[in-house]
Amino acid sequence: HYLSKGYPEAQVRVDFINPLFKALGWDIENKAQKPPHERDVIVELSPETTGRPDYNFRINGATKFFVEAKAPSVALDDVNHILQAKSYAWSTKEVYFVVLTDFEEFRLYDASLKPNPRFPDEGLVFNFKFTEYLNNLEKLWELSRERVEQGSLESLLPRDVKSKRLRIPPDKSFLEELTIWRTELAKDVHKRNPQFDIRLLNDVVQKLLDRIIFIRIAEDRRTRRENELKEIVELWKEEGKRKPIMTHLKDIFHEVNDDLNGDIFKYHACEKADVDSELLAEIIENLYFPKSRYRFDAIGVELLGSIYERYLGSTIRVTPQRVKVEEKPEVRKAGGVYYTPKYIVDYIVKNTVGKVIEGKTPRQIEKIKILDPACGSGSFLIGAYQCLIDYHLEYYRNHPKEAQTQFFDFYYKVSPEDLALPLRTKAAILRNNIFGVDIDPQAVEITIMSLYLKALEGERGLLPKKQHLLPPLSNNIKCGNSLIGYDIFDNSSRPPLKLRGGEGGVMLSGSEWDDETKSRINPFDWNSKSAGFGEILNPPQSPLNKGGSKGGFDVVIGNPPYVFTRDKGFSELEKNYFKKFKHSNYQLNTFTLFTEQGFNLLKRNGYLGYIIPNNWLTISTMKPFRDFIVGSTGELVITNNLFKVFQDANVDTSILVFRKAKPTYIYLTESTEPSKIDIIAKAIPSDVLSEPTIQYRLYKNREVKSLLKKVETNSIQLGEITLVKAGLKAYETGKGKPKQTDAMKKNRIYHSRKKLDSSYRIYLDGQDVRRYATTWSGEYLKYGQNLAAPRDSELFKGERILVRQIPSRPPYSINATIVFGDELNDINSMVVKKTSAYSLKYILGIINSKLLTIWFDFKFEKFQRAIFPQFKVNELATFPIRPIDFNNPSEKAIHDKLVSLVDRMLDLHKKKNSLPPSAEREKIEREIAVTDERIDKIVYGLYEVTEEEEEMIEKG
């Protein structure tokens, strides 16, 4: 009976699969009454579940694995069933496992591998028949709620090199295919339409791809009839390919435009372009099963955004020999394009948009304006839009009467728990609240497309015809240069141009500038009511004046570009124009200009949130910018020490959030682990950049000044007795042919996880340097003349001290240790090499001591003035070292005793790091603490510290 076709999938779920997972501790029926976004298991109840897995198992709202159920009469080894189950999980990028079961058989797959029809069982973790369950309870228990919460699934992922190589994420895979289609289309369109200039060529190719992909996503999400594009290809073939396939495509383009309105399907030159029908048919067929492995209902808008952000980093270029897609010059210079991770977007949106809308009604929120002035593919605007949707949904859940009176179509999609906003409400939010600018017209289109897809997200049925459901966004998302207005071409904006053969000069009006210059600069007039956002910045009821205007945006968010304005990419005209930004050094970086511009665009009490490089906290030339931020903003939140946000980029970042209000206080937050930002903040006075915090006021008193003067008077500088050098990368990034270890890490040809031969050396990052110890990621670098620009080998040889440039908070600030071999170190550490009779271990004990921490903190005020400290090699060279008379036996004995204790300390840390958490490890940690105290005692004696001074130091 169970194996017959009369026993359906729905029944096997009730009889067998549900009880199995209940036995594994999962709350299948939601007896805990958790809200939809928190429940343990999402169960698809609809009979039409194609495209969505039957079960979604979650921990704290995060999906851990899917289950695809079948009737026992269905053969689970059917390739299509296996690919169906695996492709859904793989398309999400975040879910690595899927179960395929009819209970008669139970298959667990590692779905992080791209589904391959030639090897359908690739990634099979285990496979049991129902008769084998009892003998494999331990393996089945790995899928229990208890074990999954403990991380059991992560431990099942193969770690071998081959598996990692095969683990190609969907965004990388889709980008590669998208780039191929873009290249082939560009070649064909250029060949058939030679009258198209390069801009129109780029525009036509992108518009065609965007439209096809948009419709394909809408099909999988069931908002349009499935297989629409595929049927067009089949019809074209049935007609004998007599007329261009574009004839049929134009019909569907016009139909989508009638149904949705929006901007993507408005009449465009792509509809008149001559395009190879075979090529278009091939692209469409590659978006469908079995050629396609993508489930477009599973690929979220955020994942598409990460694909398109990298897509925007390249452009079509035509040469006399060929047509190709290549990186844009500015992207190549910056080392690549980096998509802002969702957790960063969510944090910034929560602390800006979240604060502005808190406690407001939907009617009040209609007036709120949110801007990203460098929107790229739209990640921050999508995050803000999602925040607004979630807020409205929760508001109407808590105010059902208001929802019923306002919306006749506010309805339940599947169950009372699955309440959803009507599409017209989501469209109104989009039109009222979301605004963006980008200098790249392709970015503008992609942002609009992404926002439309976000609006359609969650719509599970065919949309009504000819309702113009989506709002036009041409007045919301605009193309232009957020930093430069049309006044750059005014007579006052540049000196006279010298004429050939003449002594004098002549002024050019804006109309006389060549089209190429205007197009490249692409100025944007923020105050224009038609071309800019004049209605927002200068509303009719508000007089236009510098301080009194009530206009402006409520929120400005984003990840502005980090580009040095002194680079050749900027003309003298632009550099002069940037001088209008009074608080930013125009020779530095565009992120400061965008911050100042964002401040100017905010209305009073509005919020700004950016992720920017963290060097503004430490570089001396950034002081005017720091003073501006601290002196002009309230509720300032600075999040630093972020774990590597952009994995392949050589940039350390910080998050800056503030309110355009009188200075109040500053919150300092830190990121303590990847993909997480602490919500625990430390409030400090707003004068932090000029005065010490309360924690360090003690250091300013007379006794401390006297102590530190004594330390310096009786010392010699570190640079006098050693060679102190800045830490350098062992090679220069991006040099050589092929390029070596570029910022995108596309070509790590000299890196290895194994020591392949004697030329491969251990490679240490700055963060690997600890007090008396090093950590190591296990990475080697082939060092030698193979590198295009190898650094001085003497810096990486023999015994030397490595000092991390980023100090710790007291009681011990300096992170320094000794290495003895040929380890290569990264740029974030400094090197001290022996050039005198002093042992490096003697020097290490002194600079790692509490006394030197007080001297360092007071001398350079890193924790006060730079907020997040970083010190340089010239400062390290001034560290005060107590001189030793080696002819005096008692002094030499003190030197040797300190060396002995430091030697012991190095050995203890090595032992500690080799042990797991245990009683033995705790014993070693206690001995380390005692040894630290003994070293401090010797240092106090060397510098003749009194008992009162020692007590003051120990109290902190």
Coordinates of N, CA, C and O in Angstrom, one line a residue, residues 125-203:
V125 N 26.2 12.7 1.6 CA 26.9 12.5 2.9 C 26.5 11.1 3.4 O 27.4 10.3 3.9
F126 N 25.3 10.7 3.4 CA 24.9 9.3 3.7 C 23.5 9.0 3.1 O 22.8 9.9 2.7
N127 N 23.2 7.7 3.0 CA 22.0 7.3 2.4 C 21.6 6.0 3.1 O 22.3 5.0 3.1
F128 N 20.4 6.0 3.7 CA 19.8 4.9 4.4 C 18.5 4.4 3.9 O 17.7 5.3 3.5
K129 N 18.3 3.1 3.9 CA 16.9 2.6 3.7 C 16.3 2.6 5.1 O 16.9 2.6 6.1
F130 N 14.9 2.5 5.1 CA 14.2 2.6 6.4 C 14.6 1.4 7.3 O 14.5 1.6 8.5
T131 N 15.0 0.3 6.7 CA 15.4 -0.8 7.6 C 16.8 -0.6 8.3 O 17.2 -1.3 9.2
E132 N 17.5 0.5 7.8 CA 18.8 0.7 8.4 C 18.8 1.9 9.4 O 19.9 2.2 9.9
Y133 N 17.7 2.5 9.6 CA 17.6 3.6 10.5 C 18.1 3.3 11.9 O 19.0 4.1 12.5
L134 N 17.7 2.2 12.5 CA 18.0 2.0 13.9 C 19.5 1.7 14.1 O 20.1 2.0 15.1
N135 N 20.2 1.2 13.0 CA 21.6 0.9 13.1 C 22.4 2.2 12.9 O 23.7 2.2 13.0
N136 N 21.8 3.3 12.5 CA 22.5 4.5 12.1 C 21.9 5.7 12.9 O 21.9 6.9 12.4
L137 N 21.5 5.5 14.1 CA 20.9 6.5 14.9 C 21.8 7.7 15.2 O 21.4 8.8 15.2
E138 N 23.1 7.3 15.4 CA 24.1 8.4 15.7 C 24.2 9.4 14.5 O 24.3 10.6 14.7
K139 N 24.2 8.9 13.3 CA 24.3 9.7 12.1 C 23.0 10.5 12.0 O 23.0 11.7 11.7
L140 N 21.9 9.9 12.1 CA 20.6 10.6 12.0 C 20.5 11.7 13.1 O 19.9 12.8 12.8
W141 N 21.1 11.4 14.3 CA 21.0 12.4 15.4 C 21.8 13.7 15.1 O 21.5 14.7 15.7
E142 N 22.7 13.6 14.1 CA 23.4 14.8 13.7 C 22.4 15.9 13.1 O 22.7 17.0 13.0
L143 N 21.2 15.4 12.7 CA 20.2 16.3 12.1 C 19.2 16.7 13.2 O 18.2 17.3 12.9
S144 N 19.4 16.3 14.4 CA 18.5 16.7 15.5 C 18.6 18.2 15.8 O 19.7 18.8 15.5
R145 N 17.6 18.8 16.4 CA 17.7 20.2 16.7 C 18.8 20.5 17.6 O 19.6 21.5 17.5
E146 N 19.0 19.6 18.6 CA 20.1 19.8 19.6 C 21.4 19.9 18.9 O 22.2 20.8 19.2
R147 N 21.7 18.9 18.0 CA 23.1 18.8 17.4 C 23.2 19.9 16.4 O 24.3 20.5 16.2
V148 N 22.2 20.2 15.6 CA 22.3 21.3 14.6 C 22.6 22.6 15.3 O 23.4 23.4 14.8
E149 N 22.0 22.9 16.4 CA 22.3 24.1 17.1 C 23.7 24.1 17.6 O 24.3 25.2 17.7
Q150 N 24.3 23.0 17.9 CA 25.7 22.9 18.3 C 26.7 23.0 17.2 O 27.9 23.0 17.4
G151 N 26.2 23.0 15.9 CA 27.1 23.1 14.8 C 27.4 21.8 14.1 O 28.5 21.7 13.4
S152 N 26.6 20.8 14.2 CA 26.9 19.5 13.7 C 27.0 19.5 12.1 O 27.9 18.8 11.6
L153 N 26.2 20.3 11.5 CA 26.2 20.3 10.0 C 27.5 20.9 9.5 O 28.1 20.4 8.5
E154 N 28.0 22.0 10.2 CA 29.3 22.6 9.7 C 30.4 21.6 9.7 O 31.3 21.6 8.9
S155 N 30.4 20.7 10.7 CA 31.4 19.7 10.8 C 31.3 18.6 9.7 O 32.3 17.9 9.5
L156 N 30.2 18.5 9.1 CA 30.0 17.5 8.0 C 30.5 18.0 6.7 O 30.7 17.2 5.8
L157 N 30.8 19.3 6.5 CA 31.3 19.8 5.3 C 32.8 19.3 5.1 O 33.6 19.5 5.9
P158 N 33.0 18.7 3.9 CA 34.4 18.2 3.6 C 35.4 19.4 3.6 O 35.0 20.5 3.0
R159 N 36.5 19.3 4.1 CA 37.5 20.3 4.2 C 38.7 20.1 3.2 O 39.6 20.9 3.2
D160 N 38.7 19.0 2.5 CA 39.8 18.7 1.6 C 39.8 19.7 0.4 O 38.8 20.4 0.1
V161 N 41.0 19.8 -0.2 CA 41.2 20.8 -1.2 C 40.3 20.6 -2.4 O 39.8 21.6 -3.0
K162 N 40.1 19.4 -2.8 CA 39.2 19.1 -3.9 C 37.8 19.6 -3.7 O 37.2 20.3 -4.6
S163 N 37.2 19.3 -2.5 CA 35.9 19.8 -2.2 C 35.8 21.3 -2.2 O 34.8 21.9 -2.7
K164 N 36.8 22.0 -1.6 CA 36.8 23.4 -1.6 C 36.8 24.0 -3.0 O 36.2 25.0 -3.3
R165 N 37.6 23.3 -3.9 CA 37.7 23.8 -5.3 C 36.4 23.6 -6.0 O 36.0 24.5 -6.8
L166 N 35.7 22.6 -5.7 CA 34.4 22.3 -6.4 C 33.3 23.2 -5.8 O 32.2 23.3 -6.4
R167 N 33.5 23.8 -4.6 CA 32.5 24.6 -4.0 C 32.4 26.0 -4.6 O 32.9 26.9 -4.0
I168 N 31.8 26.0 -5.7 CA 31.6 27.3 -6.5 C 30.2 27.9 -6.1 O 29.2 27.3 -6.4
P169 N 30.2 29.0 -5.4 CA 28.9 29.6 -5.0 C 28.1 30.1 -6.2 O 28.7 30.4 -7.2
P170 N 26.8 30.2 -6.0 CA 25.9 30.5 -7.1 C 26.2 31.9 -7.7 O 26.1 32.2 -8.9
D171 N 26.6 32.9 -6.8 CA 26.8 34.2 -7.3 C 28.0 34.3 -8.2 O 28.0 34.9 -9.3
K172 N 29.1 33.6 -7.8 CA 30.3 33.5 -8.7 C 30.0 32.8 -10.0 O 30.4 33.3 -11.1
S173 N 29.2 31.7 -9.9 CA 28.9 30.9 -11.1 C 28.0 31.8 -12.1 O 28.3 31.8 -13.3
F174 N 27.0 32.4 -11.5 CA 26.1 33.2 -12.4 C 26.8 34.4 -13.0 O 26.5 34.8 -14.1
L175 N 27.7 35.0 -12.2 CA 28.4 36.2 -12.7 C 29.3 35.8 -13.9 O 29.4 36.5 -14.9
E176 N 29.9 34.6 -13.8 CA 30.7 34.1 -14.9 C 29.9 33.9 -16.2 O 30.3 34.3 -17.3
E177 N 28.7 33.3 -16.0 CA 27.8 33.1 -17.2 C 27.3 34.4 -17.7 O 27.2 34.6 -18.9
L178 N 26.9 35.3 -16.8 CA 26.4 36.6 -17.2 C 27.5 37.4 -18.0 O 27.2 38.0 -19.0
T179 N 28.7 37.3 -17.6 CA 29.8 37.9 -18.3 C 30.0 37.3 -19.7 O 30.3 38.0 -20.7
I180 N 29.9 36.0 -19.8 CA 30.0 35.4 -21.1 C 28.8 35.9 -22.1 O 29.1 36.2 -23.2
W181 N 27.6 35.9 -21.6 CA 26.5 36.3 -22.4 C 26.7 37.8 -22.8 O 26.4 38.2 -23.9
R182 N 27.1 38.6 -21.8 CA 27.3 40.0 -22.1 C 28.4 40.2 -23.2 O 28.2 41.0 -24.1
T183 N 29.5 39.4 -23.1 CA 30.5 39.5 -24.1 C 30.0 39.1 -25.5 O 30.2 39.8 -26.5
E184 N 29.3 38.0 -25.6 CA 28.8 37.5 -26.9 C 27.8 38.5 -27.4 O 27.8 38.7 -28.6
L185 N 26.9 39.0 -26.6 CA 25.9 40.0 -27.1 C 26.6 41.2 -27.6 O 26.2 41.8 -28.6
A186 N 27.6 41.7 -26.8 CA 28.3 42.9 -27.2 C 28.9 42.7 -28.6 O 28.9 43.6 -29.5
K187 N 29.6 41.6 -28.8 CA 30.2 41.3 -30.1 C 29.2 41.3 -31.2 O 29.4 41.9 -32.3
D188 N 28.1 40.7 -31.0 CA 27.1 40.5 -32.0 C 26.4 41.9 -32.3 O 26.2 42.3 -33.5
V189 N 26.0 42.6 -31.3 CA 25.3 43.9 -31.4 C 26.2 44.9 -32.1 O 25.8 45.6 -33.0
H190 N 27.5 44.9 -31.8 CA 28.4 45.8 -32.4 C 28.6 45.5 -33.9 O 28.6 46.4 -34.7
K191 N 28.6 44.2 -34.2 CA 28.8 43.8 -35.6 C 27.6 44.1 -36.4 O 27.8 44.6 -37.6
R192 N 26.4 43.9 -35.9 CA 25.2 44.2 -36.6 C 24.7 45.6 -36.6 O 23.9 46.0 -37.4
N193 N 25.2 46.4 -35.6 CA 24.7 47.8 -35.4 C 25.9 48.7 -35.3 O 26.1 49.3 -34.2
P194 N 26.7 48.8 -36.3 CA 28.0 49.6 -36.2 C 27.7 51.1 -35.9 O 28.6 51.8 -35.4
Q195 N 26.5 51.5 -36.1 CA 26.2 53.0 -35.8 C 26.1 53.2 -34.3 O 26.1 54.4 -33.9
F196 N 26.0 52.2 -33.5 CA 25.9 52.4 -32.0 C 27.2 52.8 -31.5 O 28.3 52.2 -31.7
D197 N 27.3 53.9 -30.7 CA 28.5 54.3 -30.0 C 28.7 53.4 -28.8 O 27.8 52.6 -28.5
I198 N 29.8 53.6 -28.1 CA 30.1 52.7 -27.0 C 29.1 52.7 -25.9 O 28.8 51.7 -25.2
R199 N 28.6 53.9 -25.6 CA 27.6 54.1 -24.5 C 26.3 53.4 -24.9 O 25.7 52.7 -24.0
L200 N 25.9 53.6 -26.1 CA 24.6 52.9 -26.5 C 24.8 51.4 -26.5 O 23.9 50.7 -26.2
L201 N 25.9 51.0 -27.0 CA 26.2 49.5 -27.0 C 26.1 48.9 -25.6 O 25.4 47.9 -25.4
N202 N 26.8 49.5 -24.6 CA 26.7 49.1 -23.2 C 25.2 49.1 -22.8 O 24.8 48.1 -22.1
D203 N 24.5 50.1 -23.1 CA 23.1 50.3 -22.6 C 22.2 49.2 -23.2 O 21.4 48.6 -22.5

